[in-house]
Short mmCIF file of C-alpha atoms in Angstrom, two decimals:
data_model
loop_
_atom_site.label_atom_id
_atom_site.label_comp_id
_atom_site.label_asym_id
_atom_site.label_seq_id
_atom_site.Cartn_x
_atom_site.Cartn_y
_atom_site.Cartn_z
CA MET X 1 -13.32 71.96 14.48
CA ASP X 2 -10.61 69.35 14.54
CA GLY X 3 -13.02 67.00 16.31
CA GLU X 4 -15.70 67.60 13.69
CA GLY X 5 -13.18 67.04 10.87
CA GLY X 6 -11.99 63.81 12.51
CA SER X 7 -15.51 62.51 12.96
CA SER X 8 -16.43 63.33 9.35
CA GLY X 9 -13.26 61.55 8.20
CA LEU X 10 -14.22 58.47 10.21
CA ALA X 11 -17.73 58.61 8.74
CA LYS X 12 -16.32 58.79 5.21
CA SER X 13 -13.93 55.93 5.93
CA ALA X 14 -16.76 53.82 7.33
CA ALA X 15 -18.94 54.64 4.31
CA VAL X 16 -16.13 53.60 1.93
CA LYS X 17 -15.63 50.31 3.80
CA LEU X 18 -19.37 49.61 3.78
CA SER X 19 -19.46 50.31 0.06
CA GLU X 20 -16.53 47.93 -0.51
CA MET X 21 -18.24 45.24 1.59
CA GLY X 22 -21.44 45.73 -0.38
CA GLU X 23 -19.54 45.40 -3.65
CA ARG X 24 -17.81 42.23 -2.46
CA THR X 25 -21.14 40.79 -1.32
CA LYS X 26 -22.58 41.60 -4.74
CA GLN X 27 -19.63 39.90 -6.45
CA LEU X 28 -20.05 36.87 -4.20
CA GLY X 29 -23.75 36.71 -5.07
CA THR X 30 -22.90 36.89 -8.77
CA ALA X 31 -20.32 34.13 -8.35
CA MET X 32 -22.86 32.02 -6.48
CA ARG X 33 -25.26 32.23 -9.40
CA ASP X 34 -22.60 30.83 -11.71
CA PRO X 35 -23.27 27.06 -11.95
CA HIS X 36 -19.57 26.11 -12.00
CA GLN X 37 -18.75 28.20 -8.93
CA GLN X 38 -21.81 26.84 -7.13
CA ARG X 39 -20.73 23.27 -7.87
CA ARG X 40 -17.31 23.94 -6.35
CA ILE X 41 -18.78 25.51 -3.23
CA ILE X 42 -21.22 22.61 -2.86
CA LEU X 43 -18.28 20.20 -3.20
CA VAL X 44 -16.47 22.06 -0.38
CA ILE X 45 -19.58 21.91 1.84
CA VAL X 46 -20.01 18.17 1.26
CA CYS X 47 -16.30 17.47 1.81
CA VAL X 48 -16.36 19.34 5.13
CA ALA X 49 -19.44 17.32 6.19
CA LEU X 50 -17.68 14.05 5.30
CA LEU X 51 -14.50 15.21 7.07
CA LEU X 52 -16.49 16.01 10.22
CA ASP X 53 -18.33 12.71 10.22
CA ASN X 54 -15.15 10.67 9.93
CA MET X 55 -13.26 12.79 12.44
CA LEU X 56 -16.07 12.32 14.95
CA TYR X 57 -16.08 8.61 14.13
CA MET X 58 -12.36 8.21 14.85
CA VAL X 59 -11.63 10.99 17.37
CA ILE X 60 -13.07 8.86 20.18
CA VAL X 61 -10.51 6.08 19.58
CA PRO X 62 -7.85 7.52 21.96
CA ILE X 63 -10.36 9.29 24.23
CA ILE X 64 -13.21 6.93 25.10
CA PRO X 65 -11.25 3.83 26.29
CA ASP X 66 -9.24 5.90 28.78
CA TYR X 67 -12.27 7.95 29.82
CA LEU X 68 -14.48 4.87 30.34
CA ALA X 69 -11.65 3.13 32.23
CA ASP X 70 -11.52 6.07 34.65
CA LEU X 71 -15.30 5.96 35.10
CA GLU X 72 -15.21 2.19 35.61
CA SER X 73 -12.42 2.37 38.18
CA GLU X 74 -14.20 5.10 40.14
CA GLN X 75 -17.43 3.10 40.22
CA SER X 76 -15.71 -0.18 41.14
CA GLU X 77 -13.72 1.49 43.94
CA HIS X 78 -16.91 3.02 45.30
CA VAL X 79 -18.78 -0.31 45.18
CA HIS X 80 -15.82 -2.16 46.70
CA LEU X 81 -15.57 0.26 49.62
CA VAL X 82 -19.27 0.01 50.30
CA ILE X 83 -19.43 -3.81 50.20
CA HIS X 84 -15.95 -4.68 51.49
CA PRO X 85 -14.70 -1.69 53.52
CA ASN X 86 -11.94 -3.64 55.32
CA THR X 87 -10.74 -6.21 52.78
CA SER X 88 -8.97 -6.31 49.44
CA ALA X 89 -9.63 -9.99 48.61
CA ASN X 90 -10.52 -11.06 45.09
CA SER X 91 -9.25 -7.72 43.74
CA THR X 92 -7.38 -9.44 40.90
CA SER X 93 -10.42 -11.33 39.65
CA GLN X 94 -12.50 -8.18 40.07
CA ASP X 95 -10.03 -6.19 37.93
CA LYS X 96 -10.09 -8.88 35.24
CA SER X 97 -13.88 -8.91 35.23
CA ASN X 98 -13.93 -5.11 34.97
CA LYS X 99 -11.50 -5.20 32.03
CA ASN X 100 -13.61 -7.74 30.14
CA ASN X 101 -16.72 -5.71 30.83
CA LEU X 102 -14.95 -2.56 29.63
CA ASP X 103 -13.84 -4.25 26.39
CA ILE X 104 -17.43 -5.26 25.66
CA GLN X 105 -18.69 -1.75 26.44
CA ILE X 106 -16.11 -0.16 24.14
CA GLY X 107 -16.88 -2.62 21.32
CA VAL X 108 -20.63 -1.98 21.55
CA LEU X 109 -20.09 1.78 21.74
CA PHE X 110 -17.83 1.81 18.66
CA ALA X 111 -20.20 -0.40 16.66
CA SER X 112 -23.43 1.40 17.64
CA LYS X 113 -22.87 4.19 15.08
CA ALA X 114 -22.49 1.78 12.16
CA ILE X 115 -25.38 -0.42 13.36
CA LEU X 116 -27.86 2.48 13.52
CA GLN X 117 -26.54 3.83 10.22
CA LEU X 118 -27.13 0.39 8.71
CA LEU X 119 -30.74 0.35 9.96
CA VAL X 120 -31.58 3.93 8.93
CA ASN X 121 -29.97 3.98 5.47
CA PRO X 122 -32.82 2.25 3.58
CA LEU X 123 -35.22 4.88 4.96
CA SER X 124 -32.86 7.83 4.44
CA GLY X 125 -32.12 6.78 0.85
CA THR X 126 -35.83 6.73 -0.01
CA PHE X 127 -36.36 10.04 1.80
CA ILE X 128 -33.50 11.66 -0.14
CA ASP X 129 -34.95 10.46 -3.45
CA ARG X 130 -38.31 12.02 -2.55
CA VAL X 131 -37.25 15.47 -1.25
CA GLY X 132 -33.86 16.05 -2.90
CA TYR X 133 -30.35 16.22 -1.47
CA ASP X 134 -30.21 19.56 0.35
CA ILE X 135 -32.72 19.15 3.21
CA PRO X 136 -31.36 15.67 4.21
CA LEU X 137 -27.82 17.15 4.22
CA LEU X 138 -28.97 19.88 6.60
CA ILE X 139 -30.79 17.33 8.78
CA GLY X 140 -27.64 15.21 8.93
CA LEU X 141 -25.43 18.14 9.93
CA THR X 142 -27.94 19.20 12.61
CA VAL X 143 -28.04 15.71 14.15
CA MET X 144 -24.23 15.46 14.00
CA PHE X 145 -23.96 18.82 15.77
CA LEU X 146 -26.25 17.58 18.58
CA SER X 147 -24.30 14.32 18.77
CA THR X 148 -20.98 16.16 19.09
CA CYS X 149 -22.33 18.43 21.84
CA ILE X 150 -23.63 15.39 23.78
CA PHE X 151 -20.19 13.76 23.42
CA ALA X 152 -18.57 16.91 24.81
CA PHE X 153 -20.74 17.12 27.93
CA GLY X 154 -21.71 13.46 28.49
CA GLU X 155 -20.50 12.07 31.82
CA ASN X 156 -21.66 8.43 31.73
CA TYR X 157 -21.73 5.45 29.38
CA THR X 158 -25.43 5.72 28.55
CA THR X 159 -25.08 9.33 27.40
CA LEU X 160 -22.04 8.50 25.26
CA PHE X 161 -23.93 5.55 23.73
CA VAL X 162 -26.83 7.85 22.80
CA ALA X 163 -24.38 10.35 21.28
CA ARG X 164 -22.65 7.64 19.24
CA SER X 165 -25.97 6.27 17.98
CA LEU X 166 -27.16 9.78 17.08
CA GLN X 167 -24.03 10.21 15.00
CA GLY X 168 -25.04 7.12 13.01
CA LEU X 169 -28.45 8.71 12.38
CA GLY X 170 -26.83 11.95 11.20
CA SER X 171 -24.34 10.10 9.01
CA ALA X 172 -27.13 8.14 7.29
CA PHE X 173 -28.53 11.46 6.06
CA ALA X 174 -25.40 13.63 5.64
CA ASP X 175 -23.05 11.09 4.02
CA THR X 176 -25.61 9.62 1.64
CA SER X 177 -27.10 12.95 0.52
CA GLY X 178 -23.65 14.55 0.20
CA ILE X 179 -22.19 11.84 -2.04
CA ALA X 180 -25.44 11.71 -4.04
CA MET X 181 -25.37 15.50 -4.48
CA ILE X 182 -21.84 15.33 -5.90
CA ALA X 183 -22.89 12.58 -8.34
CA ASP X 184 -25.92 14.65 -9.36
CA LYS X 185 -24.05 17.93 -9.88
CA TYR X 186 -21.12 16.40 -11.78
CA THR X 187 -22.75 14.64 -14.73
CA VAL X 188 -19.60 14.13 -16.85
CA GLU X 189 -17.90 10.87 -15.87
CA ALA X 190 -14.36 12.30 -15.63
CA GLU X 191 -15.50 15.26 -13.52
CA ARG X 192 -17.64 12.99 -11.35
CA SER X 193 -14.69 10.66 -10.66
CA LYS X 194 -12.49 13.62 -9.75
CA ALA X 195 -15.09 15.18 -7.43
CA LEU X 196 -15.83 11.87 -5.68
CA GLY X 197 -12.07 11.28 -5.41
CA ILE X 198 -11.68 14.62 -3.60
CA ALA X 199 -14.51 13.62 -1.24
CA LEU X 200 -12.78 10.28 -0.54
CA ALA X 201 -9.52 12.12 0.24
CA PHE X 202 -11.38 14.17 2.87
CA ILE X 203 -12.90 10.98 4.31
CA SER X 204 -9.41 9.46 4.57
CA PHE X 205 -7.95 12.61 6.07
CA GLY X 206 -10.68 12.76 8.72
CA SER X 207 -10.31 9.08 9.66
CA LEU X 208 -6.51 9.09 9.91
CA VAL X 209 -5.89 12.53 11.46
CA ALA X 210 -8.68 12.35 14.06
CA PRO X 211 -6.97 9.93 16.52
CA PRO X 212 -3.80 12.05 17.01
CA PHE X 213 -5.94 15.24 16.95
CA GLY X 214 -8.23 13.86 19.66
CA GLY X 215 -5.41 12.32 21.69
CA VAL X 216 -3.36 15.52 21.86
CA LEU X 217 -6.31 17.77 22.76
CA TYR X 218 -7.61 15.22 25.28
CA GLU X 219 -4.18 15.04 26.94
CA PHE X 220 -3.64 18.79 27.25
CA ALA X 221 -7.14 20.34 27.23
CA GLY X 222 -9.55 17.66 28.47
CA LYS X 223 -12.33 15.56 26.96
CA ARG X 224 -14.65 18.40 25.91
CA VAL X 225 -12.32 20.48 23.73
CA PRO X 226 -11.97 18.10 20.70
CA PHE X 227 -15.75 17.74 20.46
CA ILE X 228 -16.40 21.46 20.90
CA VAL X 229 -13.99 22.22 18.03
CA LEU X 230 -15.79 19.72 15.78
CA ALA X 231 -19.20 21.06 16.84
CA CYS X 232 -18.17 24.61 15.83
CA ILE X 233 -17.01 23.43 12.38
CA CYS X 234 -20.28 21.50 11.99
CA LEU X 235 -22.26 24.65 12.86
CA VAL X 236 -20.37 26.71 10.26
CA ASP X 237 -20.97 24.04 7.60
CA GLY X 238 -24.68 24.02 8.42
CA PHE X 239 -24.87 27.80 7.97
CA LEU X 240 -23.08 27.43 4.62
CA VAL X 241 -25.76 24.94 3.52
CA LEU X 242 -28.46 27.45 4.43
CA ALA X 243 -26.67 30.34 2.70
CA VAL X 244 -25.44 28.60 -0.46
CA ILE X 245 -27.82 25.73 -1.23
CA LYS X 246 -30.92 27.36 0.35
CA PRO X 247 -32.79 24.11 1.05
CA PHE X 248 -36.02 25.84 2.05
CA SER X 249 -36.37 28.06 -1.03
CA ASN X 250 -39.51 27.58 -3.08
CA ARG X 251 -39.21 24.73 -5.56
CA THR X 252 -41.74 22.78 -7.56
CA ARG X 253 -40.78 19.47 -5.99
CA GLU X 254 -43.73 17.59 -7.44
CA ASN X 255 -42.03 17.70 -10.87
CA MET X 256 -38.95 15.85 -9.64
CA PRO X 257 -38.40 12.42 -11.21
CA VAL X 258 -39.36 9.39 -9.15
CA GLY X 259 -36.29 7.36 -8.28
CA THR X 260 -36.13 3.58 -8.52
CA PRO X 261 -37.07 2.00 -5.13
CA ILE X 262 -34.10 0.92 -3.07
CA TYR X 263 -35.19 -2.74 -2.95
CA ARG X 264 -35.10 -2.89 -6.78
CA LEU X 265 -31.63 -1.38 -6.81
CA MET X 266 -30.48 -3.95 -4.24
CA ILE X 267 -31.47 -6.86 -6.50
CA ASP X 268 -29.76 -5.36 -9.55
CA PRO X 269 -26.85 -7.81 -10.07
CA TYR X 270 -24.36 -5.12 -11.10
CA ILE X 271 -25.12 -2.88 -8.12
CA ALA X 272 -25.01 -5.93 -5.84
CA VAL X 273 -21.50 -6.80 -7.13
CA VAL X 274 -20.28 -3.24 -6.45
CA ALA X 275 -21.87 -3.17 -2.98
CA GLY X 276 -20.24 -6.50 -2.12
CA ALA X 277 -16.85 -5.21 -3.24
CA LEU X 278 -17.21 -2.08 -1.08
CA THR X 279 -18.02 -4.24 1.95
CA VAL X 280 -15.23 -6.77 1.40
CA CYS X 281 -12.51 -4.19 0.70
CA ASN X 282 -13.29 -2.28 3.93
CA ILE X 283 -13.31 -5.37 6.16
CA PRO X 284 -9.49 -5.37 6.74
CA LEU X 285 -9.52 -1.73 7.87
CA ALA X 286 -12.65 -2.21 10.01
CA PHE X 287 -11.31 -5.39 11.64
CA LEU X 288 -7.73 -4.20 12.18
CA GLU X 289 -8.59 -0.86 13.79
CA PRO X 290 -9.92 -2.41 17.04
CA THR X 291 -7.40 -5.28 17.22
CA ILE X 292 -4.03 -4.11 15.92
CA ALA X 293 -3.08 -2.00 18.97
CA ASN X 294 -3.25 -4.99 21.35
CA TRP X 295 -1.34 -7.15 18.86
CA MET X 296 1.37 -4.49 18.53
CA GLU X 297 1.68 -4.21 22.29
CA THR X 298 1.89 -7.99 22.71
CA THR X 299 4.25 -8.87 19.84
CA MET X 300 6.27 -5.68 19.29
CA HIS X 301 6.04 -4.09 22.75
CA SER X 302 5.11 -0.88 20.94
CA THR X 303 4.91 2.43 22.75
CA GLN X 304 1.72 4.47 23.07
CA TRP X 305 2.80 6.97 20.41
CA GLU X 306 3.49 4.16 17.92
CA MET X 307 0.04 2.66 18.50
CA GLY X 308 -1.53 6.13 18.21
CA LEU X 309 0.20 6.89 14.91
CA THR X 310 -0.29 3.42 13.38
CA TRP X 311 -2.58 4.55 10.56
CA LEU X 312 -1.31 8.09 9.98
CA PRO X 313 1.38 7.22 7.36
CA ALA X 314 -1.30 5.36 5.37
CA PHE X 315 -3.03 8.66 4.56
CA PHE X 316 -0.45 9.49 1.88
CA PRO X 317 -0.77 6.27 -0.18
CA HIS X 318 -4.55 6.58 0.14
CA VAL X 319 -4.48 10.03 -1.46
CA LEU X 320 -1.98 8.73 -4.05
CA GLY X 321 -4.38 5.87 -4.88
CA VAL X 322 -7.25 8.32 -5.32
CA TYR X 323 -5.12 10.53 -7.60
CA ILE X 324 -3.88 7.63 -9.74
CA THR X 325 -7.39 6.16 -10.14
CA VAL X 326 -8.89 9.52 -11.12
CA LYS X 327 -6.17 10.02 -13.77
CA LEU X 328 -6.55 6.49 -15.14
CA ALA X 329 -10.36 6.75 -15.15
CA ALA X 330 -10.16 9.97 -17.20
CA GLN X 331 -8.06 8.21 -19.85
CA HIS X 332 -9.71 4.75 -19.75
CA PRO X 333 -13.17 5.07 -18.14
CA ASN X 334 -14.23 1.63 -19.38
CA LEU X 335 -11.63 -0.03 -17.10
CA GLN X 336 -13.12 1.06 -13.75
CA TRP X 337 -13.88 -2.58 -12.94
CA PHE X 338 -10.20 -3.48 -13.46
CA TYR X 339 -8.96 -0.73 -11.12
CA GLY X 340 -11.34 -2.02 -8.44
CA ALA X 341 -10.23 -5.64 -8.93
CA LEU X 342 -6.56 -4.62 -8.79
CA GLY X 343 -7.22 -2.73 -5.56
CA MET X 344 -8.81 -5.82 -3.98
CA VAL X 345 -5.80 -7.96 -4.90
CA ILE X 346 -3.45 -5.37 -3.34
CA ILE X 347 -5.61 -5.29 -0.18
CA GLY X 348 -5.55 -9.10 0.01
CA ALA X 349 -1.78 -9.36 -0.40
CA SER X 350 -1.13 -6.57 2.12
CA SER X 351 -3.50 -8.05 4.69
CA CYS X 352 -1.74 -11.42 4.52
CA THR X 353 1.67 -9.81 5.22
CA VAL X 354 0.58 -7.88 8.36
CA PRO X 355 1.19 -10.77 10.83
CA ALA X 356 4.72 -11.30 9.46
CA CYS X 357 5.83 -7.82 10.58
CA LYS X 358 8.14 -7.70 13.59
CA THR X 359 8.70 -3.95 14.00
CA PHE X 360 6.67 -0.76 13.70
CA GLY X 361 8.62 0.26 10.58
CA GLN X 362 7.83 -3.03 8.84
CA LEU X 363 4.14 -2.74 9.75
CA ILE X 364 3.76 0.60 7.98
CA ALA X 365 4.25 -0.99 4.52
CA PRO X 366 1.28 -3.44 4.53
CA LEU X 367 -1.00 -0.88 6.21
CA CYS X 368 -0.12 1.58 3.46
CA GLY X 369 -0.86 -1.17 0.92
CA ILE X 370 -4.30 -1.77 2.45
CA CYS X 371 -5.21 1.93 2.33
CA PHE X 372 -3.82 2.27 -1.22
CA GLY X 373 -5.96 -0.66 -2.36
CA ILE X 374 -9.08 0.73 -0.63
CA ALA X 375 -8.50 4.04 -2.46
CA LEU X 376 -8.42 2.19 -5.80
CA VAL X 377 -11.63 0.28 -5.06
CA ASP X 378 -13.61 3.22 -3.64
CA THR X 379 -12.52 5.74 -6.27
CA ALA X 380 -13.30 3.34 -9.12
CA LEU X 381 -16.61 1.93 -7.85
CA LEU X 382 -18.39 4.93 -6.29
CA PRO X 383 -18.72 6.71 -9.69
CA THR X 384 -19.64 3.33 -11.20
CA LEU X 385 -22.71 3.20 -8.94
CA ALA X 386 -23.98 6.50 -10.36
CA PHE X 387 -23.18 5.27 -13.89
CA LEU X 388 -25.16 2.06 -13.30
CA VAL X 389 -28.15 4.06 -12.09
CA ASP X 390 -27.89 6.30 -15.18
CA VAL X 391 -27.86 3.43 -17.67
CA ARG X 392 -30.19 0.96 -15.94
CA HIS X 393 -32.55 3.00 -13.76
CA VAL X 394 -33.65 6.59 -13.10
CA SER X 395 -30.94 9.22 -12.50
CA VAL X 396 -31.75 9.87 -8.84
CA TYR X 397 -28.86 8.85 -6.60
CA GLY X 398 -30.07 8.88 -2.99
CA SER X 399 -30.98 5.19 -2.76
CA VAL X 400 -27.92 3.86 -4.60
CA TYR X 401 -25.53 5.76 -2.31
CA ALA X 402 -27.58 4.61 0.67
CA ILE X 403 -26.69 1.09 -0.53
CA ALA X 404 -23.01 2.12 -0.65
CA ASP X 405 -23.30 3.49 2.89
CA ILE X 406 -24.94 0.23 3.98
CA SER X 407 -21.95 -1.63 2.52
CA TYR X 408 -19.49 0.40 4.59
CA SER X 409 -21.70 0.13 7.68
CA VAL X 410 -21.81 -3.68 7.46
CA ALA X 411 -18.00 -3.81 7.66
CA TYR X 412 -17.69 -1.26 10.45
CA ALA X 413 -20.59 -2.67 12.46
CA MET X 414 -18.99 -6.12 12.49
CA GLY X 415 -15.44 -4.87 13.10
CA PRO X 416 -15.47 -3.85 16.80
CA ILE X 417 -17.65 -6.83 17.81
CA VAL X 418 -16.60 -9.73 15.54
CA ALA X 419 -12.87 -9.02 15.10
CA GLY X 420 -12.05 -9.40 18.80
CA GLN X 421 -13.91 -12.72 18.97
CA ILE X 422 -12.05 -14.05 15.91
CA VAL X 423 -8.69 -13.05 17.38
CA HIS X 424 -9.62 -14.67 20.70
CA SER X 425 -10.87 -17.92 19.10
CA LEU X 426 -8.57 -18.38 16.07
CA GLY X 427 -5.73 -15.86 16.40
CA PHE X 428 -4.55 -12.65 14.78
CA VAL X 429 -2.70 -14.47 11.98
CA GLN X 430 -5.81 -16.39 10.90
CA LEU X 431 -7.89 -13.19 10.96
CA ASN X 432 -5.55 -11.46 8.50
CA LEU X 433 -5.14 -14.48 6.23
CA GLY X 434 -8.91 -14.88 6.07
CA MET X 435 -9.47 -11.20 5.21
CA GLY X 436 -6.78 -11.30 2.54
CA LEU X 437 -8.14 -14.47 0.98
CA VAL X 438 -11.71 -13.08 0.83
CA ASN X 439 -10.49 -9.97 -1.01
CA VAL X 440 -8.46 -11.91 -3.56
CA LEU X 441 -11.31 -14.37 -4.20
CA TYR X 442 -13.88 -11.61 -4.64
CA ALA X 443 -11.82 -9.61 -7.17
CA PRO X 444 -12.83 -11.75 -10.22
CA ALA X 445 -16.51 -10.95 -9.52
CA LEU X 446 -15.86 -7.42 -10.83
CA LEU X 447 -15.42 -8.96 -14.30
CA LEU X 448 -19.22 -8.89 -14.46
CA LEU X 449 -19.00 -5.09 -14.78
CA ARG X 450 -16.78 -5.27 -17.86
CA ASN X 451 -19.55 -5.04 -20.47
CA VAL X 452 -21.68 -2.41 -18.73
CA CYS X 453 -18.64 -0.17 -18.19
CA GLN X 454 -18.08 -0.03 -21.97
CA MET X 455 -21.39 1.74 -22.64
CA LYS X 456 -21.01 5.29 -23.91
CA PRO X 457 -23.07 8.30 -22.81
CA SER X 458 -25.10 10.25 -25.35
CA TYR X 459 -26.92 13.57 -25.30
CA SER X 460 -30.21 13.17 -23.47
CA GLU X 461 -33.52 14.90 -23.94
CA ARG X 462 -32.66 16.98 -20.87
CA ASP X 463 -29.55 18.37 -22.56
CA ASN X 464 -31.51 19.36 -25.67
CA LEU X 465 -34.36 21.04 -23.82
CA LEU X 466 -32.28 23.10 -21.41
CA ASP X 467 -30.47 26.24 -22.55
CA GLU X 468 -27.34 25.11 -20.72
CA GLY X 469 -25.87 21.76 -19.73
CA PRO X 470 -27.52 19.78 -16.93
CA GLN X 471 -26.63 20.93 -13.44
CA GLY X 472 -28.34 18.16 -11.50
CA LEU X 473 -31.63 16.86 -10.20
CA TYR X 474 -33.46 20.18 -10.03
CA ASP X 475 -32.90 20.93 -13.72
CA THR X 476 -35.58 18.33 -14.33
CA ILE X 477 -38.12 20.79 -12.96
CA LYS X 478 -37.31 23.21 -15.79
CA MET X 479 -37.40 20.39 -18.30
CA GLU X 480 -40.78 19.14 -17.10
CA GLU X 481 -42.25 22.63 -17.32
CA ARG X 482 -40.94 23.12 -20.87
CA ARG X 483 -41.88 19.63 -22.00
CA ALA X 484 -45.45 20.13 -20.76
CA LYS X 485 -45.80 23.12 -23.12
CA LYS X 486 -44.49 21.27 -26.15
CA LYS X 487 -46.85 19.62 -28.63
CA GLY X 488 -46.52 15.97 -29.46
CA TYR X 489 -45.40 15.18 -25.90
CA SER X 490 -46.72 11.64 -25.90
CA SER X 491 -45.13 10.63 -29.17
CA ALA X 492 -41.78 12.13 -28.17
CA GLY X 493 -41.86 10.64 -24.71
CA ASN X 494 -42.27 7.08 -25.92
CA CYS X 495 -39.02 6.98 -27.88
CA LEU X 496 -36.13 5.33 -26.05
CA PRO X 497 -32.71 4.60 -27.55
CA VAL X 498 -30.84 1.35 -27.61
CA ASP X 499 -27.15 0.83 -28.06
CA GLU X 500 -25.47 -0.26 -31.25
CA ASN X 501 -25.78 -3.92 -30.22
CA GLY X 502 -29.54 -3.61 -29.76
CA PHE X 503 -29.29 -3.80 -25.95
CA ASP X 504 -31.95 -1.81 -24.06
CA PRO X 505 -30.12 -0.44 -20.99
CA PHE X 506 -33.36 0.39 -19.21
CA GLY X 507 -34.70 -3.17 -19.30
CA ALA X 508 -37.48 -3.76 -16.82
CA GLN X 509 -37.40 -0.09 -15.78
CA ARG X 510 -38.75 1.10 -19.16
CA SER X 511 -41.97 2.54 -17.74
CA LEU X 512 -40.08 4.56 -15.14
CA SER X 513 -37.49 5.74 -17.61
CA GLU X 514 -40.13 7.02 -20.02
CA GLU X 515 -41.44 9.36 -17.34
CA SER X 516 -38.07 10.44 -15.96
CA SER X 517 -35.69 13.07 -17.16
CA GLY X 518 -32.41 11.41 -16.22
CA PRO X 519 -29.55 10.97 -18.70
CA GLU X 520 -30.14 8.30 -21.31
CA TYR X 521 -27.24 6.24 -22.59
CA THR X 522 -26.70 4.61 -25.89
#
């Protein structure tokens, strides 16, 4: 009897727990249907994807040079024993040749991700505009997962090169669609700046924490463990995309607005100015990352831990720069161009002071200044790209953030290959002075954004037709279905506003704007 009573008690307890789990699942489902909760969860998913991409980008910094050096030494010893079994002549010149060859291999490997990302982004941006943001995000996470697994189990240079290139392919889809999804979901300028600022903080955290994370795990657990950890996080994020965003659910995709082609966005002078600023401001970081360790070792005789932790203190001013810019943008949104220009001046001044540093403690200050300035530029100009698309084109953001990704990729593709050649030919001092001067000279170009940043948003046709405020790209499907039922569609659709000065913000894109459902500005 006691056994029967115990078993019935266990059954009741299990039933109660199942009921509680069912209730929690129901509450979670209800929360997921709430647009505000869904936006937050989507922001978390995108931030994790950006964190992963940048951790994978930087985690190889302390791992791959040492790992490739071991592979190179094993191969050279084997070849040397086969060809010269009884002599050690010319070993010094052979070692020097091997080191030069290794430097070239590492530079090409580091740059291959950005180069492929640069080539794929025009295609991925157009693809994202056509199918939406969710499926490309899932594609990007899947490719990044495969890339990370190949990194974990790759045993030769060719395999690692394929893995690095695959990561560039995944980034072209995941990064672009993720940032574009944030811009699409957060339609209010202040909220958009804050959400993109949070995403930038995760990017910074991933880039700066990954080298010590990878170095420690590589030292104590081997090459595979850091990549396996990142692959598991990537897998979880992919499942979250499937569960929360549901990219393969039935949608009437043919009613989505047609975005402006990427080549027309590229020749827009305002977008071109922003893209140029994003490239120029990231050049100091991209060029210093592969060169500063050797300079520190030569001039400061720095230890390995100092070279490994070079960029870690800069994370805090980067986050501070994001926070300050978001707060200022909420109060004075028409001064985004000024925050970007100020950031470029700070980057320029900091870059010029790097060669003057004599100790590790002194070096921290200008590196923090560079990262603080980059935070100002990125946080001010990334929302500005979405704003420019809203007021001058169709409110579909895949292609414009593909252009932003191209801007970053140009800097990081040149960095590992070009920076070393400049240091070898001209010197480390000239490299930093040149980068600083370029940033300071480019800052006045952002004055061109002054007038367009003063335009004010108004309620669009989409806001009036929907029962609730716009939640992003897919709301246009509802709007199209309702608008098709309304009488007088043609007469209503041909009415476009102008601002108080008589300026038509849609310009040459009038025919596209008349058919789209993006926000109109006046």
